[in-house]
Short mmCIF file of C-alpha atoms in Angstrom, two decimals:
data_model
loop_
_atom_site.label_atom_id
_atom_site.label_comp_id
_atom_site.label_asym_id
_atom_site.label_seq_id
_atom_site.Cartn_x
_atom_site.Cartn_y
_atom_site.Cartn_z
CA UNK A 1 189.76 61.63 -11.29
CA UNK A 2 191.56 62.06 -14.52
CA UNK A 3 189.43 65.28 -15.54
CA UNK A 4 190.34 66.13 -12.35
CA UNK A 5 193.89 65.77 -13.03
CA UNK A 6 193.99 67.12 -16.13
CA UNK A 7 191.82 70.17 -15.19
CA UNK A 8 194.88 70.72 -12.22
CA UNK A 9 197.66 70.13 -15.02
CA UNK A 10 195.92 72.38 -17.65
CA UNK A 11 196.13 75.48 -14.55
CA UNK A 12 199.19 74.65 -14.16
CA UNK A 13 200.31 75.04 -17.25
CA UNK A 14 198.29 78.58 -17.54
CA UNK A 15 200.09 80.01 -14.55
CA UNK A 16 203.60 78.78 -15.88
CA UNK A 17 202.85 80.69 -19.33
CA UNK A 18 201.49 83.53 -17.68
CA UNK A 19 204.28 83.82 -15.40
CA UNK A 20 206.67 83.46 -18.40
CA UNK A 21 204.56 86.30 -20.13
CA UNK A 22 204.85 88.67 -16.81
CA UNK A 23 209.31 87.49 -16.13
CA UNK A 24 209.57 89.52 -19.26
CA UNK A 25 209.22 92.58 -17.83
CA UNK A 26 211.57 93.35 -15.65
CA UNK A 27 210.61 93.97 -12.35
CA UNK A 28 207.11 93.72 -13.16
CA UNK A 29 206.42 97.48 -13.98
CA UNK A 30 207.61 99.83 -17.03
CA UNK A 31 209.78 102.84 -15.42
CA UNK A 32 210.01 105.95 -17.04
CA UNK A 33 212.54 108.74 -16.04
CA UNK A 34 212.19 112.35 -17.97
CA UNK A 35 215.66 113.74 -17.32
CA UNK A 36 215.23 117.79 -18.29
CA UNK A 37 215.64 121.41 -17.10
CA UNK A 38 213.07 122.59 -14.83
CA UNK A 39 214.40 125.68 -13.89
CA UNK A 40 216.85 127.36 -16.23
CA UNK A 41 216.93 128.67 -19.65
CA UNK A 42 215.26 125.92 -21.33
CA UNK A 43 212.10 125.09 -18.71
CA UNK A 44 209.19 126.79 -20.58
CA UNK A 45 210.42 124.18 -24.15
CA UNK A 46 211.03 121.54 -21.61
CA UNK A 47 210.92 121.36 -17.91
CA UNK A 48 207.45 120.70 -16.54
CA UNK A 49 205.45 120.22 -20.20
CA UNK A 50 208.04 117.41 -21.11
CA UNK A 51 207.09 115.29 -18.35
CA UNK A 52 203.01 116.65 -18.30
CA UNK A 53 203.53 115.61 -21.82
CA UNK A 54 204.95 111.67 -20.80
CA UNK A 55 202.20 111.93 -17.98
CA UNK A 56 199.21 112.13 -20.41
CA UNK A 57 200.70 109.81 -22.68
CA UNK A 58 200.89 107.16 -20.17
CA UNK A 59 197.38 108.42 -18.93
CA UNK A 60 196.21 107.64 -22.68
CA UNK A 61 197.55 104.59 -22.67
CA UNK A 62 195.86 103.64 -19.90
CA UNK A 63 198.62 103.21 -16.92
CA UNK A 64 199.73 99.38 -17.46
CA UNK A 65 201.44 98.03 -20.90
CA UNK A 66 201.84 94.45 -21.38
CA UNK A 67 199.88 93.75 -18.31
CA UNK A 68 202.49 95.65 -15.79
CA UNK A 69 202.05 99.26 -14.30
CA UNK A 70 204.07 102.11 -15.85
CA UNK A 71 205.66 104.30 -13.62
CA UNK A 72 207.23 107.94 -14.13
CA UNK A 73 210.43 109.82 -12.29
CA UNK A 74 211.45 113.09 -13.27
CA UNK A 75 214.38 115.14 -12.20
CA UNK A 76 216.01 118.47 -13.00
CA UNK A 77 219.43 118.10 -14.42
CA UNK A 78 220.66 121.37 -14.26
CA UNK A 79 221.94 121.59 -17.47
CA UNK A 80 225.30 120.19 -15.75
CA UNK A 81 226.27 116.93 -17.29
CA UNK A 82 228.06 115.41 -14.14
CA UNK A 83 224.24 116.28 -12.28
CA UNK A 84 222.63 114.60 -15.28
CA UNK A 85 224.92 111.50 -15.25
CA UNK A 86 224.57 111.14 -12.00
CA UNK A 87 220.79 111.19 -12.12
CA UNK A 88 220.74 108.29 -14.86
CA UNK A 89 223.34 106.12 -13.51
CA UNK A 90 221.65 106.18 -9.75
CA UNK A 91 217.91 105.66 -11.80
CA UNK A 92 219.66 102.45 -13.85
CA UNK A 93 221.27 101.17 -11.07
CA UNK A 94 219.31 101.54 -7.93
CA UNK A 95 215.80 102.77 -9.37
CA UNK A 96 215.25 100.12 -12.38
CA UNK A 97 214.33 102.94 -14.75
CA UNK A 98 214.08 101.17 -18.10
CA UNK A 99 214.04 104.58 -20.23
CA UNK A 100 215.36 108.00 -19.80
CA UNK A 101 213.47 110.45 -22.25
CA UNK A 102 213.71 114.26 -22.58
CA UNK A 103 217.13 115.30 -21.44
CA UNK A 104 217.72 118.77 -23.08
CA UNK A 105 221.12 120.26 -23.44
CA UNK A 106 223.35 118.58 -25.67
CA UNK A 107 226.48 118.62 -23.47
CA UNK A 108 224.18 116.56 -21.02
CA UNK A 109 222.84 114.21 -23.63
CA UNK A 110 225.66 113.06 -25.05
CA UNK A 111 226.76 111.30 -21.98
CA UNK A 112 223.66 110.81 -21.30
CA UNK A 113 223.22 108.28 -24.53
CA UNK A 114 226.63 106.62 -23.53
CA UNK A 115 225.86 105.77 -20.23
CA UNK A 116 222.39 104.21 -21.94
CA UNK A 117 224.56 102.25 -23.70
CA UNK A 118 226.90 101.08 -20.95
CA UNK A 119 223.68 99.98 -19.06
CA UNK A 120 221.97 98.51 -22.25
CA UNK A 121 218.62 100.74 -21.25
CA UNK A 122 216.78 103.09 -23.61
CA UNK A 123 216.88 106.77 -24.50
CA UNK A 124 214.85 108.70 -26.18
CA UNK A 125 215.82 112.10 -26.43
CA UNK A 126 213.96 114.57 -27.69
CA UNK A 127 215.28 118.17 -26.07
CA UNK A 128 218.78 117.47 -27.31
CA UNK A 129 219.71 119.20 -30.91
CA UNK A 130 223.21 117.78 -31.35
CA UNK A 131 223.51 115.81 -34.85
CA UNK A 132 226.38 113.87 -33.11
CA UNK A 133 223.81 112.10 -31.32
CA UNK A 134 223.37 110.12 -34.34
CA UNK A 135 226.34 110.68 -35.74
CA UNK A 136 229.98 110.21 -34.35
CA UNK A 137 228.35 109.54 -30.90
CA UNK A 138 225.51 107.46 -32.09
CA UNK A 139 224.15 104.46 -30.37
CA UNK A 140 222.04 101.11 -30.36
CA UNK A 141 220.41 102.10 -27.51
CA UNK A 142 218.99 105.72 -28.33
CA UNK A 143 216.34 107.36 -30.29
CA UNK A 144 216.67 110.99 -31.34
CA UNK A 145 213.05 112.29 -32.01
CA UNK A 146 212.42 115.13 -32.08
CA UNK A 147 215.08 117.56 -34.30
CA UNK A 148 218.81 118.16 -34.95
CA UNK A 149 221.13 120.99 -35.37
CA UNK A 150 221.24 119.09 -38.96
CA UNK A 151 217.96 119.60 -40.06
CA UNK A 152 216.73 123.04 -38.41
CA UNK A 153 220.07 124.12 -40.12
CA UNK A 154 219.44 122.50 -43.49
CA UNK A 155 215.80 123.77 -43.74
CA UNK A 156 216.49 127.09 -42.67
CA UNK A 157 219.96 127.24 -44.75
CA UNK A 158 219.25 126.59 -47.86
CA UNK A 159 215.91 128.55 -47.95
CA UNK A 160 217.20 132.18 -46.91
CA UNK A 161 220.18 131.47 -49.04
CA UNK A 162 218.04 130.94 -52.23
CA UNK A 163 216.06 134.14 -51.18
CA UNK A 164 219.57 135.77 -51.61
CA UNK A 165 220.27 136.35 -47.92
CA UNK A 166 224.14 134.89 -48.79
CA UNK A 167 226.50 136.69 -46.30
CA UNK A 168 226.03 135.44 -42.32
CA UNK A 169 227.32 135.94 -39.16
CA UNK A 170 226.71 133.74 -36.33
CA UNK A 171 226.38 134.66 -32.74
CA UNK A 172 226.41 131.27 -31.18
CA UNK A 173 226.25 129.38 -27.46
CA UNK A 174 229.21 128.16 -26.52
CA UNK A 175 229.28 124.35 -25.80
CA UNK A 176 228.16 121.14 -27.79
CA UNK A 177 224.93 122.20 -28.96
CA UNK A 178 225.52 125.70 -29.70
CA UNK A 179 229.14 124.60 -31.67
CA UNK A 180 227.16 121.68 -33.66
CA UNK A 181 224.13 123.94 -34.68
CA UNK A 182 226.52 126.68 -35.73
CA UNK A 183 228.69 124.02 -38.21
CA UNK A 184 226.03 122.44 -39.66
CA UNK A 185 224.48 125.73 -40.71
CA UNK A 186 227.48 127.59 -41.77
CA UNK A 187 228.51 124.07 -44.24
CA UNK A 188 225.07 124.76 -45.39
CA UNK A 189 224.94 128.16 -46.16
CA UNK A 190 228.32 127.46 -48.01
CA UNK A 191 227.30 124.55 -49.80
CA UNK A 192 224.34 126.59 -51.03
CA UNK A 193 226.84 129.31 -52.33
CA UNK A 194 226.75 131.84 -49.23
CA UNK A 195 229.52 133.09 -47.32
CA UNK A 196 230.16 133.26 -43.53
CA UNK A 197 231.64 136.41 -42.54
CA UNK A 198 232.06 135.82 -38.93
CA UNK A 199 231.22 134.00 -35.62
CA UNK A 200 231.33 135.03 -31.75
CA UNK A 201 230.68 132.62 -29.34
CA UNK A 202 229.27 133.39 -26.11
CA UNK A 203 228.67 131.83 -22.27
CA UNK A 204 225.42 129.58 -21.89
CA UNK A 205 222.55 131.62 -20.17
CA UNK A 206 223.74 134.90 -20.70
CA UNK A 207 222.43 137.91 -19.93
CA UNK A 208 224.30 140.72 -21.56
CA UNK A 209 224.98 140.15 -25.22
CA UNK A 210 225.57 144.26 -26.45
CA UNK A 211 229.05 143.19 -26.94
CA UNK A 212 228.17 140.10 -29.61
CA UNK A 213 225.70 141.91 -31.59
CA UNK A 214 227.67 144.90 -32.10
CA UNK A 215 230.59 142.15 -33.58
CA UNK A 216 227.40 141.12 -35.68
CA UNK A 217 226.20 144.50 -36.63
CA UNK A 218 230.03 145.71 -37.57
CA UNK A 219 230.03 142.62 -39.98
CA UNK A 220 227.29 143.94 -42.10
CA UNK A 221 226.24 140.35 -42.94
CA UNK A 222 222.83 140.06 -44.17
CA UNK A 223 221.76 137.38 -42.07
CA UNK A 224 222.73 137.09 -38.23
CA UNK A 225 221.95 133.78 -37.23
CA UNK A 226 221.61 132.83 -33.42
CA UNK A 227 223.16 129.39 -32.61
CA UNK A 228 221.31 128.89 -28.76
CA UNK A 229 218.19 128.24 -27.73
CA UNK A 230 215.62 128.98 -25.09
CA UNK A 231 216.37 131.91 -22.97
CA UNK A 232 219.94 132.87 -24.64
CA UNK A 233 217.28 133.02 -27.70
CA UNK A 234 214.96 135.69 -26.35
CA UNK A 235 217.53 137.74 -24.50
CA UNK A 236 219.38 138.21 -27.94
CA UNK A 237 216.63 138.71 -29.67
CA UNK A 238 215.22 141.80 -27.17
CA UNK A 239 218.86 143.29 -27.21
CA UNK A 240 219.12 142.98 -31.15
CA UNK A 241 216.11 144.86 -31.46
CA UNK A 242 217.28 147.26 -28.81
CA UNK A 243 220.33 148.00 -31.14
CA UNK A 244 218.47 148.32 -35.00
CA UNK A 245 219.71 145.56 -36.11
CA UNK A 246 216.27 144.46 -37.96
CA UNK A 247 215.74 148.72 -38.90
CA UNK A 248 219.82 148.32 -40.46
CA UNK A 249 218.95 146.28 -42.84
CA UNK A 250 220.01 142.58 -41.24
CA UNK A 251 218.15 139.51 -41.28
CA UNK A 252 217.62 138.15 -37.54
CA UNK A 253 217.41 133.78 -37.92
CA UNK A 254 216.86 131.89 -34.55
CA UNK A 255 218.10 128.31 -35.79
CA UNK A 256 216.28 127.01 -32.85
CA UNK A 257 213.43 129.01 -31.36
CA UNK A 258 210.34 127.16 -29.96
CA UNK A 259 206.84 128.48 -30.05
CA UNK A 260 206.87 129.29 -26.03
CA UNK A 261 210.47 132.04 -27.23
CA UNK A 262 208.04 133.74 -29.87
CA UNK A 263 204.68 133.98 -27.00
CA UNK A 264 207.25 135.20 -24.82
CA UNK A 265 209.01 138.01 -26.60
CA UNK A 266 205.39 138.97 -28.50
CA UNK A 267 204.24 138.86 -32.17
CA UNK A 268 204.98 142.61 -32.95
CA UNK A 269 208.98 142.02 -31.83
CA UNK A 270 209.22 138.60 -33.73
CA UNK A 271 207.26 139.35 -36.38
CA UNK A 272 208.73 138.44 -40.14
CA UNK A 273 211.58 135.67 -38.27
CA UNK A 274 211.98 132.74 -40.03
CA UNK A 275 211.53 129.92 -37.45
CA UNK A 276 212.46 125.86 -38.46
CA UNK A 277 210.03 123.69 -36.07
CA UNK A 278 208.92 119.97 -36.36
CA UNK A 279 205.64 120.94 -34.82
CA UNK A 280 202.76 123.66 -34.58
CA UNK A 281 199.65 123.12 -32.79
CA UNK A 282 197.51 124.93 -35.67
CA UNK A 283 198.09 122.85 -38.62
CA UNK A 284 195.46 120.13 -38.53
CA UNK A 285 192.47 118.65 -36.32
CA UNK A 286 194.79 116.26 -34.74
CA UNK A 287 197.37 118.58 -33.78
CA UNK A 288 195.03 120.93 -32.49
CA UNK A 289 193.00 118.41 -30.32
CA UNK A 290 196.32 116.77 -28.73
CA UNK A 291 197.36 120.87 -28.06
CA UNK A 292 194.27 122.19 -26.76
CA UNK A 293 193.98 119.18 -23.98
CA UNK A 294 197.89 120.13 -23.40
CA UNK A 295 197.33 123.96 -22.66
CA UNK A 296 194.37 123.21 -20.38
CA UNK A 297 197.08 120.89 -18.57
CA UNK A 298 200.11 122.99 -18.86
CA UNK A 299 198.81 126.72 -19.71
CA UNK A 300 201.01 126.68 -23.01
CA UNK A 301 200.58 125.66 -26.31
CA UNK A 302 203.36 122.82 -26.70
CA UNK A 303 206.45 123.31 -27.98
CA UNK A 304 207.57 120.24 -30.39
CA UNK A 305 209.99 119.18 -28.19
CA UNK A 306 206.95 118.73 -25.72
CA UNK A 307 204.90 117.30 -28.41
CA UNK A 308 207.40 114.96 -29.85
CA UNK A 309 207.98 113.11 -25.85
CA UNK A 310 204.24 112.34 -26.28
CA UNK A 311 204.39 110.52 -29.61
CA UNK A 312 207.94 109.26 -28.21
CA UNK A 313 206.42 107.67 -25.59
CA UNK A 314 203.56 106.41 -26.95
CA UNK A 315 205.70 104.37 -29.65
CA UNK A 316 207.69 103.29 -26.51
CA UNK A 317 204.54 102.02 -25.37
CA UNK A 318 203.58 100.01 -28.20
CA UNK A 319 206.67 98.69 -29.35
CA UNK A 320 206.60 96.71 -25.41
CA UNK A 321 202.85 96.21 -25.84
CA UNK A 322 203.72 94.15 -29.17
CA UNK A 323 206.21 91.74 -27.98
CA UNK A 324 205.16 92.01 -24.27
CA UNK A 325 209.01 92.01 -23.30
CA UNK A 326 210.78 95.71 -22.26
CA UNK A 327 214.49 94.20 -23.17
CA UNK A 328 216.30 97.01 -24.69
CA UNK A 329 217.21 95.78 -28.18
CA UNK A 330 214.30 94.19 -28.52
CA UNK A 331 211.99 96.90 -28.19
CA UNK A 332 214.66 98.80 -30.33
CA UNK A 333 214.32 96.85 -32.95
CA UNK A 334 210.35 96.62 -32.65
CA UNK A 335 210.23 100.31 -32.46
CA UNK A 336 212.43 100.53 -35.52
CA UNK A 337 210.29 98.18 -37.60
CA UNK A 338 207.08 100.57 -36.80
CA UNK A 339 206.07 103.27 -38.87
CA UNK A 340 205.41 106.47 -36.80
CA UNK A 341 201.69 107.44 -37.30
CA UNK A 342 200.17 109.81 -35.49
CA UNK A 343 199.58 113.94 -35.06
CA UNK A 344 203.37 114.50 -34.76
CA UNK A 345 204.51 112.38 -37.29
CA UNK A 346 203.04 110.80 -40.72
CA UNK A 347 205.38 107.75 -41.86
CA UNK A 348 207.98 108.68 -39.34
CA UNK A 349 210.95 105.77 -39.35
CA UNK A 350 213.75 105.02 -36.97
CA UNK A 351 217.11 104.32 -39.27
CA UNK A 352 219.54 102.60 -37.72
CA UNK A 353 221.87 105.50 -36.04
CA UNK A 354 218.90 106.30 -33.98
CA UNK A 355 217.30 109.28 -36.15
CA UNK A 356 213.59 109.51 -36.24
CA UNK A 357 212.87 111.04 -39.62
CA UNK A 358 209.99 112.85 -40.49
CA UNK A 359 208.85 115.94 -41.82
CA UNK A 360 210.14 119.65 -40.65
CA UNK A 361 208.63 122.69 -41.43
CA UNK A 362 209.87 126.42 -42.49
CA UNK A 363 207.34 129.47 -40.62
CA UNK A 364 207.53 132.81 -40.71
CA UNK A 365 206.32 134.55 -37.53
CA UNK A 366 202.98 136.71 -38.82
CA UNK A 367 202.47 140.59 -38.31
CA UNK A 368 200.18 141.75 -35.71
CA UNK A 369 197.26 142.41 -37.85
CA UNK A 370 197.47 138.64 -39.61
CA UNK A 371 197.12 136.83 -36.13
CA UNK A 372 193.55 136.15 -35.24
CA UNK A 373 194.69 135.11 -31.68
CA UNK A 374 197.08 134.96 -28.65
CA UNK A 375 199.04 131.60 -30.13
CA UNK A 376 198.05 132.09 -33.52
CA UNK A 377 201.92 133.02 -34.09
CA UNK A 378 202.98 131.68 -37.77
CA UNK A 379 202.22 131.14 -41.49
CA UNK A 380 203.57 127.85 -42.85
CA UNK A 381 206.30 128.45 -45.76
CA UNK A 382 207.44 125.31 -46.58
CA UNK A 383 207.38 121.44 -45.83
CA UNK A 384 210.02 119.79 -46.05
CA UNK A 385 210.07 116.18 -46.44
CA UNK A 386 211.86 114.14 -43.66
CA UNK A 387 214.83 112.50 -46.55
CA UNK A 388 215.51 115.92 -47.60
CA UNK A 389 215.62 117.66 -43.82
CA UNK A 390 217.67 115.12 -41.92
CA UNK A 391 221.24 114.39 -42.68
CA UNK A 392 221.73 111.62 -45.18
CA UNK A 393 222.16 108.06 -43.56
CA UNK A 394 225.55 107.38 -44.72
CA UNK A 395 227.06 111.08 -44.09
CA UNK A 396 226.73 111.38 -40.24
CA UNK A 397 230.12 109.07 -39.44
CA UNK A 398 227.84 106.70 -37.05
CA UNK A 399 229.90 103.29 -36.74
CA UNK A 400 226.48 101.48 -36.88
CA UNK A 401 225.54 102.67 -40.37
CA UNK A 402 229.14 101.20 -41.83
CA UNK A 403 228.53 97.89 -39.45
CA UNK A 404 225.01 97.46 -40.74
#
């Protein structure tokens, strides 16, 4: 009778830990929501490949983390941040979406992070370019993965102007990501000892941009540098070839042009841009296994905004995994206190204003005759080490750096 007791208090005791063990997840399952655009100007760098990209991620992992199921939402935010807010706040609330990744478009992701905050959830954006995500706007509660209008400026900057390409002019998108892209690369190219000779700004998703890249042309700067992304990218770039700008004697930059702009618009028309990326499928075994299993998913080679929501996720994953609890700060902190290791990232670390540091890398898009095949798009020029890309810790004005 007393084994028998003691068996019945031992089982007991088991189901009162394990229950413990399982309240720590809330809800009993891990919710995902990839917040992006799935139909506008950035779709092909985001849009369906962000959340395939989550998807086999989660699939890798094997469905369940810390014994629970993980489940994924996606939505299409429009590229409207009152659409994207709305999303969020009706996932937080009614949905019990523990992390919003993705979400593209800075104007969207700024709120975006803030409303993370307010709900003490996680973020972890990786379409977004705005530095003032870790910066001004910066927050406990969000990661910033992938890039920054810091760093694609800063590698990109600093390199053209030592090649003597001093004189710019910037034909730039006009809202927060376009604005932020377009400072940190002119303080750049004067802190390097170039000048900026001009700036236009112009609507987001434009069609028409004759009227900008005459301004540019008339400048006679040596370097016109496009402040958008996606398809405000490629639509300037077709038009600026249209017009001679390249045959003139001007430098053509995209600050921000993903691998899917450059497939898009073709080798021979891109060939010789200088390109800033934090991933390409062809530089080792590991990123060329985790991209050819993508582009038999997707039908693209990823773009590193793609790329960087699967190693996003996957730290996500393990940071829960080791202290089997999905509280926000928590699995903040846990995720800050873990190196990033893996094909998109070698020694990656979290700081404390949410920036995810790690190498970037300087291309140059190859001629027709150097390309050996239909995605076999760039040379590598330079690496550049993650402390030397990204903004400096204490010059980004995030309150959390000063409170740390």
């Amino acid at each position: 009778m007393q084994k028998l007791i003691a068996a019945v208090a031992a089982g007991f005791a088991i189901a009162a830990t394990c229950g413990t063990a399982q309240a720590q997840i809330s809800d009993n399952v891990v919710k995902l929501g990839v917040l992006t655009d799935m139909s506008s100007l950035y779709a092909d760098a985001t849009g369906k490949g962000s959340l395939a990209a989550v998807e086999m991620a989660v699939a890798d992992y094997g469905g369940k983390v810390a014994g629970v199921p993980i489940q994924i939402v996606s939505a299409d935010h429009q590229n409207k941040p009152d659409v994207g807010v709305n999303i969020a706040r009706n996932w937080y609330d009614n949905e019990k979406v523990d992390a919003v990744l993705d979400v593209p478009t800075s104007s969207v992701a700024l709120p975006i992070s803030a409303l993370t905050r307010e709900k003490n959830k996680i973020n972890i954006n990786s379409g977004g370019g705005s530095s003032d995500i870790t910066g001004i706007a910066c927050s406990p509660n969000t990661v910033h993965w992938t890039y920054d209008t810091y760093a694609l400026s800063n590698v990109a900057g600093k390199a053209m102007v030592k090649r003597g390409e001093d004189t710019w002019f910037f034909v730039t998108a006009d809202y927060a990501f376009g604005m932020a892209l377009q400072r940190d690369a002119a303080n750049v190219v004067k802190e390097s000892g170039g000048k900026v000779l001009g700036e236009v700004r112009h609507p987001l998703n434009s069609s028409d941009f004759s009227s900008f890249l005459l301004q540019a042309q008339a400048s006679k700067a040596k370097v016109v540098a496009l402040a958008n992304a996606g398809g405000d990218t490629t639509n300037a770039l077709k038009q600026a070839a249209e017009f001679g700008l390249v045959q003139g004697g001007q430098k053509m930059i995209a600050l921000l042009q993903e691998i899917t702009d450059t497939h898009s618009l073709g080798i021979k028309a891109t060939q010789g841009l200088i390109v800033t990326d934090a991933f390409y499928w062809d530089m080792n075994d590991e990123t060329r296994a985790f991209s050819k299993r993508f582009n038999e998913k997707v039908g693209h080679m990823p773009t590193m905004i793609q790329a960087g929501l699967y190693s996003a996720t996957m730290h996500y994953l393990k940071a829960i995994e080791a202290i089997k609890t999905d509280e926000a700060p928590k699995v903040m902190e846990q995720m800050r206190n873990t190196p990033v290791n893996d094909f998109f990232a070698k020694n990656g670390k979290i700081r404390i204003d949410g920036r995810m540091v790690h190498d970037m890398y300087l291309f140059e898009v190859k001629k027709p005759e150097e390309s050996k095949g239909e995605w076999d798009l760039y040379k590598l020029i330079a690496t550049v080490p993650g402390d030397e890309a990204f903004r400096p810790l204490d010059k980004g004005g995030c309150p959390l750096v000063k409170s740390n």
